[in-house]
Amino acid sequence: FEDDFIELYNPHQAPVDLSDLYLTDNPITQPHKSRLGPLSFIAGEGFAMFTANENDRPGHVDFRLSPDGEMIALVDAGFNEIDKVIYSPQTTDVSYGRVPDGAESFGFFDLPTPGVANPSSGSATVNIVTLAPEDADKRVLVPARDMGGAWTEPDFDDSNWTLCAGGVGYERSSGYEDYFTLDLEPQMYGGNTTCYIRVPFNATADQLAGLSELTLRIRRDDGFVAYLNGVEVARRNFTGTPAWDSRADGSCSDAEAVAFENVDMSNFIGTLVRGENVLAIQGLNRSATSSDFLISAEVGGGIAVVESPSLPEFAKARELLAGLRVSELMYHAAGGNNLDYIELENIGQTTLDLTGVRLADGVDFTFPETTLEAGRHVIVAADAAALWATYGTSINVAGEYSGNLSNDGEKVVLQLPLPLKAAILRFEYSDRWYPDTDGDGYSLVMTDPDIHPAAWGLRESWSSAAPSPGR
C-alpha cells in the first residue's frame, strides 16, 4: 500500500486552490476525512498526486485504498461533492483512471502515471485464456485408504489411476448424465463419499508473465477441496481437515450443481510454474447413498491489456517489465555485510535501458545511465571495492545501494523509472528458506527467471548456491 496514490486533474486553464477541499473514502459519514491544504494548488491543466498511506503530512491522505474496491470522493469546504469514483477490485501495479483525463469513461493502466496525463488511448480489455478446459484429460481415483496429501503434488505418480476426459460422477435417475464421462457409481455408491481428481495442464512463459486473473470454474454436487500444485486454493461445503473418506457438509440442488461457479484464485497466480501444473480436486458427496454426484472443472485466466501511447517511455517500461529480473541475492555474506549484493539479469531478447530503474524498501538505489544486454547480469553492491577484491574486477557493478539487506529477510522492490509507479518485481525473502544462505557463505539464486513475477516471494522459486555475482 506504500505506493498507492490518488491523482487529481484540473481541466481548467486557471490554477485551483485545494486548501479547503477534502478527499475521503467515506463521503457519507466522514466527508472531512483528509484535508488537502493548506497552500495546495493544482496548476491549470495540471495534476496533483496524494499518497494513500494513512498519513496526514502534505501530499498524503489519512486513509488507505482497498484493493477490493470502494468509493473515493472529493468534497468542498461545505462537504458538497465535487467528484467521486467508484472502483472495482484492483490488480497489483495496475492503476485505474479516466480515459482520457477528465472524461466519464474509465480504464485500467498497466503503467501507472502519477502526476502526468493518463494514456489517452488507454482502454481496459481482458483477454481470456483457458489453461485447463473442462474436457481436459485427467486421472481419477476413489481412494480405499489414507494416502496423505502427496496426491495433490505435481510429481505424484497417478499412472495407475483411471484416465478420462470431462467430468466425473454418477446419476441413479436423470439430470447429470450429460456432464460426466466417467461413471463412478460402482466405486462410490454405498462406499466412499470422496473421489480424487488430478488435472495436468501447461502454462507458457508468456501466459504467466501477463496473467492478472486466475479462475476455477466448477460444477459440483456436493462439495470439494481444490489444490494447485499442492497448495489449497478453494473449498466449498466442507470444513476441517480433509481425510480420504470425508463427506460434504451440505447438499446442492441439481440446478446449482450443473451451473458453473466462478471461484477467484488470483491470489495464487504465483503458485503456477512454466510448463506442467496440476489442479487436484477432492470431490465430496453428502452421503454414500446419495442418488447422484458430480465434479467437472476448468481453469481459466485473464490477461489485462491496456493500450498506451507509443511514446518512448512506455516502450522502455514494457521492455523492463518483461525482461528485467532479480536473479541472485547475497543478503548475509559470511565475510560481512559489505559483501552483500543484488544481481539483476536481462532475460529478454533486446538490450535494456536501466537508467532510472529503482531498488526500494530494504535498500535504496537508482540506476545511473546504464544499459544491459540480453542474457547479461549487473550487480548493485553494498561495497563495490570489497566485491571486486573478493570476486574479481570483471564483475559488472552499477553502483552501491544505501541501507542494508536484512539478515532476517525483508521486502525488495524493483521499480520502473519515475514518473511511472509500477513495480517490475516486489517480493520478500526469508532467512528460514535455506539456512546455509544465512551467514554460511551461500546466496539465494532464482531457479527459473521465466516464471511469473508473483512467484519471486515463494521459497521453491529459489535455491541456495555458491555465490556467483555477475555470472
Short mmCIF file of C-alpha atoms in Angstrom, two decimals:
data_model
loop_
_atom_site.label_atom_id
_atom_site.label_comp_id
_atom_site.label_asym_id
_atom_site.label_seq_id
_atom_site.Cartn_x
_atom_site.Cartn_y
_atom_site.Cartn_z
CA PHE A 1 0.00 0.00 0.00
CA GLU A 2 3.01 2.32 0.38
CA ASP A 3 2.83 3.21 -3.33
CA ASP A 4 -0.97 3.62 -3.58
CA PHE A 5 -2.00 7.06 -4.75
CA ILE A 6 -4.90 9.28 -5.78
CA GLU A 7 -4.36 11.75 -8.62
CA LEU A 8 -6.41 14.90 -9.17
CA TYR A 9 -6.65 16.66 -12.54
CA ASN A 10 -7.53 20.31 -13.16
CA PRO A 11 -9.19 20.61 -16.60
CA HIS A 12 -9.28 24.43 -16.42
CA GLN A 13 -6.60 26.86 -17.54
CA ALA A 14 -6.57 28.74 -14.24
CA PRO A 15 -4.96 27.18 -11.12
CA VAL A 16 -7.24 25.72 -8.46
CA ASP A 17 -6.76 26.22 -4.69
CA LEU A 18 -7.12 22.91 -2.82
CA SER A 19 -6.74 24.38 0.68
CA ASP A 20 -10.33 23.80 1.78
CA LEU A 21 -11.02 20.60 -0.14
CA TYR A 22 -11.15 17.08 1.25
CA LEU A 23 -10.55 13.56 -0.06
CA THR A 24 -12.40 10.74 1.63
CA ASP A 25 -13.19 7.06 1.25
CA ASN A 26 -16.36 7.52 3.32
CA PRO A 27 -18.25 10.52 1.91
CA ILE A 28 -21.48 9.73 3.78
CA THR A 29 -20.29 9.77 7.40
CA GLN A 30 -16.72 11.13 7.12
CA PRO A 31 -16.66 13.68 4.26
CA HIS A 32 -13.93 15.67 6.06
CA LYS A 33 -11.60 12.67 6.46
CA SER A 34 -8.45 14.10 4.83
CA ARG A 35 -7.99 17.81 4.20
CA LEU A 36 -5.71 18.66 1.25
CA GLY A 37 -4.48 22.13 2.26
CA PRO A 38 -3.12 24.48 3.29
CA LEU A 39 -1.25 26.16 0.43
CA SER A 40 -2.11 23.38 -2.02
CA PHE A 41 -2.71 24.24 -5.65
CA ILE A 42 -3.12 22.50 -9.00
CA ALA A 43 -1.84 24.42 -11.98
CA GLY A 44 -4.09 24.94 -14.97
CA GLU A 45 -4.47 21.64 -16.85
CA GLY A 46 -2.14 20.16 -14.24
CA PHE A 47 -2.09 17.28 -11.77
CA ALA A 48 -1.71 16.71 -8.03
CA MET A 49 -0.82 13.35 -6.56
CA PHE A 50 -1.56 12.19 -3.00
CA THR A 51 -0.15 9.04 -1.45
CA ALA A 52 -2.82 6.98 0.33
CA ASN A 53 -0.93 5.58 3.32
CA GLU A 54 -2.80 6.79 6.43
CA ASN A 55 -0.50 9.79 6.81
CA ASP A 56 -1.65 13.36 7.38
CA ARG A 57 1.53 15.03 6.06
CA PRO A 58 1.32 17.24 2.93
CA GLY A 59 1.00 15.17 -0.21
CA HIS A 60 -0.67 12.28 1.67
CA VAL A 61 -4.19 11.30 2.71
CA ASP A 62 -5.14 9.77 6.03
CA PHE A 63 -6.61 6.53 4.70
CA ARG A 64 -5.69 3.54 2.57
CA LEU A 65 -7.24 2.32 -0.68
CA SER A 66 -8.91 -1.08 -0.51
CA PRO A 67 -7.72 -3.49 -3.24
CA ASP A 68 -11.23 -4.95 -3.23
CA GLY A 69 -12.84 -1.72 -4.45
CA GLU A 70 -14.59 1.22 -2.79
CA MET A 71 -15.70 4.84 -3.30
CA ILE A 72 -13.35 7.84 -3.31
CA ALA A 73 -14.85 11.33 -3.19
CA LEU A 74 -13.57 14.91 -3.47
CA VAL A 75 -15.67 17.39 -1.44
CA ASP A 76 -15.55 21.14 -0.82
CA ALA A 77 -15.43 23.11 2.45
CA GLY A 78 -19.20 22.72 2.84
CA PHE A 79 -18.85 18.94 2.31
CA ASN A 80 -20.58 19.14 -1.06
CA GLU A 81 -19.47 16.52 -3.52
CA ILE A 82 -17.26 17.78 -6.36
CA ASP A 83 -16.42 14.41 -7.88
CA LYS A 84 -16.36 10.74 -6.94
CA VAL A 85 -15.03 7.47 -8.30
CA ILE A 86 -16.35 4.01 -7.50
CA TYR A 87 -13.73 1.44 -8.44
CA SER A 88 -13.84 -2.34 -8.60
CA PRO A 89 -11.23 -4.88 -7.37
CA GLN A 90 -7.72 -3.95 -8.44
CA THR A 91 -4.67 -5.83 -9.71
CA THR A 92 -1.20 -5.21 -8.25
CA ASP A 93 0.65 -2.38 -10.02
CA VAL A 94 -2.24 -1.69 -12.42
CA SER A 95 -3.93 1.69 -11.88
CA TYR A 96 -7.46 2.82 -12.70
CA GLY A 97 -8.46 6.20 -14.06
CA ARG A 98 -10.35 8.36 -16.53
CA VAL A 99 -9.68 7.83 -20.23
CA PRO A 100 -8.69 10.48 -21.20
CA ASP A 101 -8.20 12.79 -18.19
CA GLY A 102 -11.49 14.37 -17.15
CA ALA A 103 -13.64 12.01 -19.23
CA GLU A 104 -16.58 9.94 -17.98
CA SER A 105 -15.02 6.72 -19.27
CA PHE A 106 -12.54 4.72 -17.19
CA GLY A 107 -9.77 2.27 -17.95
CA PHE A 108 -7.00 0.23 -16.36
CA PHE A 109 -3.38 1.24 -16.92
CA ASP A 110 -0.64 -1.34 -16.74
CA LEU A 111 1.82 1.56 -16.47
CA PRO A 112 0.54 3.95 -13.76
CA THR A 113 1.41 7.60 -14.44
CA PRO A 114 1.03 9.67 -11.24
CA GLY A 115 1.44 13.37 -11.82
CA VAL A 116 1.24 13.18 -15.61
CA ALA A 117 -1.52 12.66 -18.18
CA ASN A 118 -3.30 9.32 -18.43
CA PRO A 119 -2.76 7.42 -21.68
CA SER A 120 -5.43 8.93 -23.93
CA SER A 121 -5.80 5.72 -25.92
CA GLY A 122 -5.96 3.54 -22.83
CA SER A 123 -8.85 1.13 -22.62
CA ALA A 124 -9.45 -1.82 -20.36
CA THR A 125 -9.56 -5.16 -22.13
CA VAL A 126 -9.05 -8.59 -20.63
CA ASN A 127 -8.02 -11.43 -22.89
CA ILE A 128 -9.46 -14.68 -21.53
CA VAL A 129 -7.28 -17.78 -21.78
CA THR A 130 -8.27 -21.35 -20.87
CA LEU A 131 -5.41 -23.12 -19.16
CA ALA A 132 -7.26 -26.37 -18.41
CA PRO A 133 -10.51 -26.93 -20.35
CA GLU A 134 -13.43 -28.86 -18.90
CA ASP A 135 -12.78 -31.77 -21.26
CA ALA A 136 -9.05 -31.99 -20.45
CA ASP A 137 -7.52 -35.39 -19.75
CA LYS A 138 -7.47 -36.23 -16.06
CA ARG A 139 -6.75 -39.10 -13.69
CA VAL A 140 -9.36 -40.21 -11.17
CA LEU A 141 -9.33 -42.46 -8.09
CA VAL A 142 -11.87 -43.35 -5.43
CA PRO A 143 -9.48 -43.99 -2.53
CA ALA A 144 -9.73 -47.11 -0.37
CA ARG A 145 -7.18 -46.00 2.23
CA ASP A 146 -5.39 -42.95 3.62
CA MET A 147 -2.91 -41.58 1.05
CA GLY A 148 -1.88 -38.45 2.93
CA GLY A 149 -1.55 -35.24 0.93
CA ALA A 150 1.05 -36.38 -1.59
CA TRP A 151 -1.64 -36.99 -4.23
CA THR A 152 -2.09 -33.20 -4.64
CA GLU A 153 1.57 -32.62 -5.57
CA PRO A 154 2.67 -32.19 -9.23
CA ASP A 155 5.19 -35.06 -9.16
CA PHE A 156 2.80 -37.65 -7.69
CA ASP A 157 2.63 -40.87 -9.75
CA ASP A 158 -1.03 -41.30 -10.82
CA SER A 159 -0.32 -43.61 -13.75
CA ASN A 160 -2.47 -46.40 -12.27
CA TRP A 161 -5.49 -44.11 -11.78
CA THR A 162 -8.37 -44.15 -14.26
CA LEU A 163 -7.86 -41.86 -17.27
CA CYS A 164 -10.81 -39.89 -18.60
CA ALA A 165 -11.72 -36.57 -20.24
CA GLY A 166 -14.53 -34.38 -18.99
CA GLY A 167 -16.48 -34.52 -15.76
CA VAL A 168 -16.78 -37.37 -13.27
CA GLY A 169 -19.79 -38.53 -11.26
CA TYR A 170 -22.84 -40.75 -11.31
CA GLU A 171 -26.59 -40.43 -11.73
CA ARG A 172 -29.11 -43.03 -10.48
CA SER A 173 -32.09 -41.29 -12.08
CA SER A 174 -31.56 -38.39 -14.51
CA GLY A 175 -30.00 -34.95 -14.54
CA TYR A 176 -26.20 -35.19 -14.50
CA GLU A 177 -25.54 -37.84 -17.14
CA ASP A 178 -24.55 -35.27 -19.79
CA TYR A 179 -21.93 -33.66 -17.55
CA PHE A 180 -19.61 -36.59 -16.83
CA THR A 181 -17.65 -39.05 -18.95
CA LEU A 182 -16.55 -41.35 -16.12
CA ASP A 183 -19.30 -43.12 -14.16
CA LEU A 184 -18.22 -43.57 -10.54
CA GLU A 185 -21.37 -45.25 -9.23
CA PRO A 186 -19.75 -48.72 -8.83
CA GLN A 187 -16.96 -47.28 -6.66
CA MET A 188 -18.81 -44.55 -4.74
CA TYR A 189 -22.45 -45.54 -4.20
CA GLY A 190 -22.69 -47.37 -0.90
CA GLY A 191 -18.93 -46.98 -0.48
CA ASN A 192 -16.85 -43.82 -0.30
CA THR A 193 -18.06 -40.21 -0.40
CA THR A 194 -14.68 -38.96 -1.68
CA CYS A 195 -13.01 -39.14 -5.07
CA TYR A 196 -9.63 -37.72 -6.10
CA ILE A 197 -9.14 -35.94 -9.44
CA ARG A 198 -5.85 -34.75 -10.95
CA VAL A 199 -5.87 -32.45 -14.00
CA PRO A 200 -2.45 -31.70 -15.55
CA PHE A 201 -2.15 -28.59 -17.72
CA ASN A 202 0.60 -26.47 -19.24
CA ALA A 203 1.27 -22.76 -18.83
CA THR A 204 3.64 -20.89 -21.11
CA ALA A 205 6.07 -18.18 -20.05
CA ASP A 206 4.06 -15.58 -21.99
CA GLN A 207 0.85 -16.60 -20.22
CA LEU A 208 2.47 -16.42 -16.79
CA ALA A 209 4.05 -13.04 -17.49
CA GLY A 210 0.74 -11.40 -18.41
CA LEU A 211 -1.71 -13.23 -16.14
CA SER A 212 -3.72 -10.85 -13.94
CA GLU A 213 -6.67 -13.10 -13.07
CA LEU A 214 -6.99 -16.82 -12.31
CA THR A 215 -10.36 -18.56 -12.01
CA LEU A 216 -11.57 -22.05 -11.16
CA ARG A 217 -14.88 -22.74 -12.91
CA ILE A 218 -16.56 -25.74 -11.36
CA ARG A 219 -19.80 -27.72 -11.45
CA ARG A 220 -20.18 -29.68 -8.22
CA ASP A 221 -22.51 -31.85 -6.19
CA ASP A 222 -21.91 -31.54 -3.34
CA GLY A 223 -18.55 -30.17 -2.15
CA PHE A 224 -14.85 -30.05 -2.95
CA VAL A 225 -11.38 -29.03 -1.83
CA ALA A 226 -9.12 -27.83 -4.68
CA TYR A 227 -5.33 -27.62 -4.83
CA LEU A 228 -2.97 -26.00 -7.32
CA ASN A 229 0.46 -27.62 -7.39
CA GLY A 230 -0.11 -28.91 -3.86
CA VAL A 231 -1.40 -25.61 -2.41
CA GLU A 232 -5.05 -25.42 -1.33
CA VAL A 233 -6.79 -22.70 -3.34
CA ALA A 234 -10.53 -23.19 -2.74
CA ARG A 235 -13.15 -25.27 -0.97
CA ARG A 236 -16.93 -25.45 -0.82
CA ASN A 237 -19.31 -27.29 1.51
CA PHE A 238 -16.52 -28.61 3.70
CA THR A 239 -14.75 -27.53 6.89
CA GLY A 240 -11.88 -29.07 8.77
CA THR A 241 -9.05 -31.26 7.58
CA PRO A 242 -9.99 -33.48 4.62
CA ALA A 243 -9.49 -37.24 5.01
CA TRP A 244 -9.57 -39.98 2.37
CA ASP A 245 -13.23 -40.72 3.23
CA SER A 246 -14.51 -37.20 4.03
CA ARG A 247 -18.03 -36.16 3.05
CA ALA A 248 -19.54 -32.78 2.16
CA ASP A 249 -21.06 -30.70 4.92
CA GLY A 250 -24.14 -29.84 2.85
CA SER A 251 -26.04 -30.59 -0.34
CA CYS A 252 -26.56 -28.80 -3.67
CA SER A 253 -29.68 -28.72 -5.77
CA ASP A 254 -29.41 -30.08 -9.30
CA ALA A 255 -29.80 -26.57 -10.73
CA GLU A 256 -26.95 -25.25 -8.57
CA ALA A 257 -24.74 -28.24 -9.34
CA VAL A 258 -24.79 -28.01 -13.15
CA ALA A 259 -24.18 -24.22 -13.26
CA PHE A 260 -20.54 -23.17 -13.35
CA GLU A 261 -19.41 -21.41 -10.18
CA ASN A 262 -16.53 -19.00 -10.74
CA VAL A 263 -14.01 -19.20 -7.90
CA ASP A 264 -11.37 -16.46 -7.86
CA MET A 265 -7.85 -17.89 -7.48
CA SER A 266 -5.97 -14.72 -8.46
CA ASN A 267 -4.09 -14.68 -5.15
CA PHE A 268 -2.47 -17.95 -6.19
CA ILE A 269 -1.11 -16.90 -9.59
CA GLY A 270 2.37 -17.16 -8.13
CA THR A 271 1.78 -20.88 -7.50
CA LEU A 272 1.78 -21.56 -11.24
CA VAL A 273 5.02 -22.58 -12.93
CA ARG A 274 6.13 -22.56 -16.52
CA GLY A 275 5.39 -25.95 -18.06
CA GLU A 276 3.24 -28.61 -16.38
CA ASN A 277 0.95 -27.73 -13.47
CA VAL A 278 -1.61 -29.87 -11.67
CA LEU A 279 -5.10 -28.97 -10.47
CA ALA A 280 -6.07 -31.56 -7.84
CA ILE A 281 -9.66 -31.78 -6.60
CA GLN A 282 -11.10 -33.84 -3.78
CA GLY A 283 -14.74 -34.25 -4.77
CA LEU A 284 -17.11 -34.75 -1.84
CA ASN A 285 -20.61 -36.25 -1.77
CA ARG A 286 -23.09 -35.62 1.05
CA SER A 287 -23.64 -39.32 1.73
CA ALA A 288 -22.58 -42.67 0.36
CA THR A 289 -26.17 -43.41 -0.65
CA SER A 290 -26.81 -40.12 -2.43
CA SER A 291 -28.62 -40.57 -5.74
CA ASP A 292 -26.04 -38.52 -7.67
CA PHE A 293 -22.60 -36.94 -7.65
CA LEU A 294 -20.76 -34.53 -9.97
CA ILE A 295 -17.42 -32.76 -10.31
CA SER A 296 -16.48 -31.02 -13.55
CA ALA A 297 -13.99 -28.15 -13.63
CA GLU A 298 -11.75 -25.96 -15.73
CA VAL A 299 -9.06 -23.35 -15.06
CA GLY A 300 -9.12 -20.02 -16.85
CA GLY A 301 -7.12 -16.83 -16.69
CA GLY A 302 -7.35 -13.21 -17.69
CA ILE A 303 -4.57 -11.16 -19.20
CA ALA A 304 -5.27 -7.45 -18.68
CA VAL A 305 -4.23 -5.38 -21.68
CA VAL A 306 -4.28 -1.59 -21.78
CA GLU A 307 -3.15 0.16 -24.92
CA SER A 308 -0.83 3.04 -24.08
CA PRO A 309 0.55 5.65 -26.44
CA SER A 310 3.60 4.62 -28.41
CA LEU A 311 5.81 7.05 -26.50
CA PRO A 312 9.45 6.11 -25.83
CA GLU A 313 8.98 5.96 -22.04
CA PHE A 314 6.12 3.46 -22.38
CA ALA A 315 8.04 1.25 -24.81
CA LYS A 316 11.03 1.27 -22.44
CA ALA A 317 8.81 0.44 -19.46
CA ARG A 318 7.23 -2.55 -21.18
CA GLU A 319 10.66 -3.92 -22.06
CA LEU A 320 11.72 -3.58 -18.43
CA LEU A 321 8.54 -5.25 -17.14
CA ALA A 322 9.11 -8.21 -19.45
CA GLY A 323 12.88 -8.54 -19.29
CA LEU A 324 14.44 -7.37 -16.00
CA ARG A 325 14.59 -9.75 -13.03
CA VAL A 326 16.44 -10.14 -9.73
CA SER A 327 18.43 -13.34 -10.23
CA GLU A 328 20.62 -13.63 -7.10
CA LEU A 329 20.66 -12.26 -3.55
CA MET A 330 23.57 -12.33 -1.14
CA TYR A 331 21.87 -10.95 1.95
CA HIS A 332 24.07 -12.36 4.75
CA ALA A 333 27.59 -12.86 3.44
CA ALA A 334 29.96 -14.88 5.60
CA GLY A 335 32.59 -12.16 5.24
CA GLY A 336 30.33 -9.37 6.45
CA ASN A 337 27.55 -7.14 5.11
CA ASN A 338 29.99 -5.28 2.83
CA LEU A 339 29.97 -8.39 0.60
CA ASP A 340 26.18 -8.42 0.23
CA TYR A 341 24.78 -7.73 -3.24
CA ILE A 342 21.77 -7.92 -5.53
CA GLU A 343 22.20 -9.36 -9.02
CA LEU A 344 19.85 -8.49 -11.87
CA GLU A 345 19.53 -10.29 -15.19
CA ASN A 346 18.15 -9.32 -18.60
CA ILE A 347 16.05 -12.38 -19.51
CA GLY A 348 14.69 -10.69 -22.67
CA GLN A 349 15.91 -10.63 -26.23
CA THR A 350 16.85 -6.94 -26.52
CA THR A 351 19.20 -4.57 -24.70
CA LEU A 352 17.50 -2.83 -21.75
CA ASP A 353 17.94 0.79 -20.73
CA LEU A 354 18.12 0.66 -16.91
CA THR A 355 18.54 4.41 -16.44
CA GLY A 356 16.27 5.49 -13.57
CA VAL A 357 15.25 1.96 -12.51
CA ARG A 358 14.99 1.92 -8.73
CA LEU A 359 15.54 -0.55 -5.90
CA ALA A 360 13.47 0.38 -2.88
CA ASP A 361 12.24 -0.71 0.53
CA GLY A 362 15.06 -2.69 2.18
CA VAL A 363 17.75 -0.87 0.21
CA ASP A 364 17.71 2.24 -1.98
CA PHE A 365 19.40 2.63 -5.35
CA THR A 366 18.65 4.41 -8.62
CA PHE A 367 20.48 3.23 -11.71
CA PRO A 368 22.59 5.87 -13.42
CA GLU A 369 22.84 5.84 -17.21
CA THR A 370 23.12 2.09 -17.75
CA THR A 371 22.30 -0.47 -20.44
CA LEU A 372 22.14 -4.25 -20.04
CA GLU A 373 22.44 -6.60 -22.99
CA ALA A 374 20.22 -9.66 -23.37
CA GLY A 375 21.36 -12.54 -21.19
CA ARG A 376 23.77 -10.36 -19.19
CA HIS A 377 23.89 -9.54 -15.46
CA VAL A 378 24.55 -6.43 -13.42
CA ILE A 379 25.31 -6.07 -9.70
CA VAL A 380 24.17 -3.50 -7.15
CA ALA A 381 26.55 -3.91 -4.24
CA ALA A 382 26.87 -2.92 -0.61
CA ASP A 383 30.57 -2.19 -1.22
CA ALA A 384 31.86 -2.37 -4.81
CA ALA A 385 35.54 -2.37 -3.84
CA ALA A 386 35.05 -5.28 -1.42
CA LEU A 387 33.12 -7.21 -4.04
CA TRP A 388 35.80 -6.71 -6.71
CA ALA A 389 38.53 -7.67 -4.25
CA THR A 390 36.73 -10.95 -3.46
CA TYR A 391 35.30 -11.99 -6.84
CA GLY A 392 37.42 -10.13 -9.39
CA THR A 393 37.27 -6.78 -11.14
CA SER A 394 35.45 -8.13 -14.21
CA ILE A 395 32.13 -8.07 -12.37
CA ASN A 396 29.68 -5.54 -13.83
CA VAL A 397 28.78 -3.32 -10.84
CA ALA A 398 26.31 -0.48 -11.45
CA GLY A 399 26.85 1.12 -8.07
CA GLU A 400 26.33 0.83 -4.32
CA TYR A 401 22.97 0.82 -2.57
CA SER A 402 22.22 2.65 0.65
CA GLY A 403 20.75 0.77 3.58
CA ASN A 404 21.25 -2.93 4.25
CA LEU A 405 19.76 -6.23 3.17
CA SER A 406 18.33 -7.64 6.39
CA ASN A 407 19.89 -10.89 7.61
CA ASP A 408 16.41 -12.00 8.70
CA GLY A 409 14.67 -11.37 5.38
CA GLU A 410 12.70 -8.39 4.10
CA LYS A 411 10.90 -6.88 1.13
CA VAL A 412 12.71 -5.99 -2.08
CA VAL A 413 11.00 -3.75 -4.64
CA LEU A 414 12.35 -3.20 -8.17
CA GLN A 415 10.54 -0.20 -9.68
CA LEU A 416 10.24 1.44 -13.07
CA PRO A 417 11.82 4.87 -13.58
CA LEU A 418 9.78 7.86 -12.42
CA PRO A 419 7.17 9.11 -13.06
CA LEU A 420 5.88 5.57 -13.60
CA LYS A 421 4.92 3.91 -10.32
CA ALA A 422 4.57 0.25 -11.31
CA ALA A 423 6.93 -2.30 -9.80
CA ILE A 424 8.80 -4.71 -12.03
CA LEU A 425 9.14 -7.04 -9.05
CA ARG A 426 8.11 -6.87 -5.41
CA PHE A 427 8.84 -9.82 -3.15
CA GLU A 428 10.03 -10.78 0.32
CA TYR A 429 12.79 -13.28 1.04
CA SER A 430 13.35 -15.15 4.31
CA ASP A 431 16.40 -16.49 6.12
CA ARG A 432 14.32 -19.55 7.02
CA TRP A 433 14.16 -20.72 3.39
CA TYR A 434 17.68 -22.15 3.27
CA PRO A 435 19.81 -22.00 6.46
CA ASP A 436 23.10 -22.13 4.52
CA THR A 437 22.28 -18.72 2.96
CA ASP A 438 22.03 -17.18 6.44
CA GLY A 439 25.71 -16.44 7.04
CA ASP A 440 27.19 -19.75 5.88
CA GLY A 441 28.57 -18.46 2.59
CA TYR A 442 25.77 -19.31 0.15
CA SER A 443 23.48 -16.98 -1.79
CA LEU A 444 19.85 -17.21 -2.90
CA VAL A 445 19.62 -17.98 -6.62
CA MET A 446 16.44 -17.78 -8.69
CA THR A 447 15.78 -21.21 -10.23
CA ASP A 448 13.68 -20.11 -13.22
CA PRO A 449 13.64 -16.41 -14.18
CA ASP A 450 10.81 -17.06 -16.68
CA ILE A 451 8.17 -17.82 -14.03
CA HIS A 452 5.52 -15.25 -13.10
CA PRO A 453 6.88 -12.27 -11.11
CA ALA A 454 4.42 -13.09 -8.31
CA ALA A 455 6.41 -16.29 -7.63
CA TRP A 456 9.55 -14.39 -6.52
CA GLY A 457 8.26 -14.48 -2.93
CA LEU A 458 8.00 -18.29 -2.83
CA ARG A 459 10.73 -20.43 -1.28
CA GLU A 460 10.50 -23.03 -4.05
CA SER A 461 11.38 -20.38 -6.65
CA TRP A 462 14.85 -20.06 -5.12
CA SER A 463 17.73 -22.37 -4.26
CA SER A 464 20.95 -21.96 -2.30
CA ALA A 465 24.21 -21.94 -4.25
CA ALA A 466 27.81 -20.81 -4.07
CA PRO A 467 27.88 -17.05 -4.82
CA SER A 468 28.41 -16.17 -8.48
CA PRO A 469 27.88 -12.39 -8.80
CA GLY A 470 27.64 -11.25 -12.40
CA ARG A 471 27.64 -14.77 -13.82
#
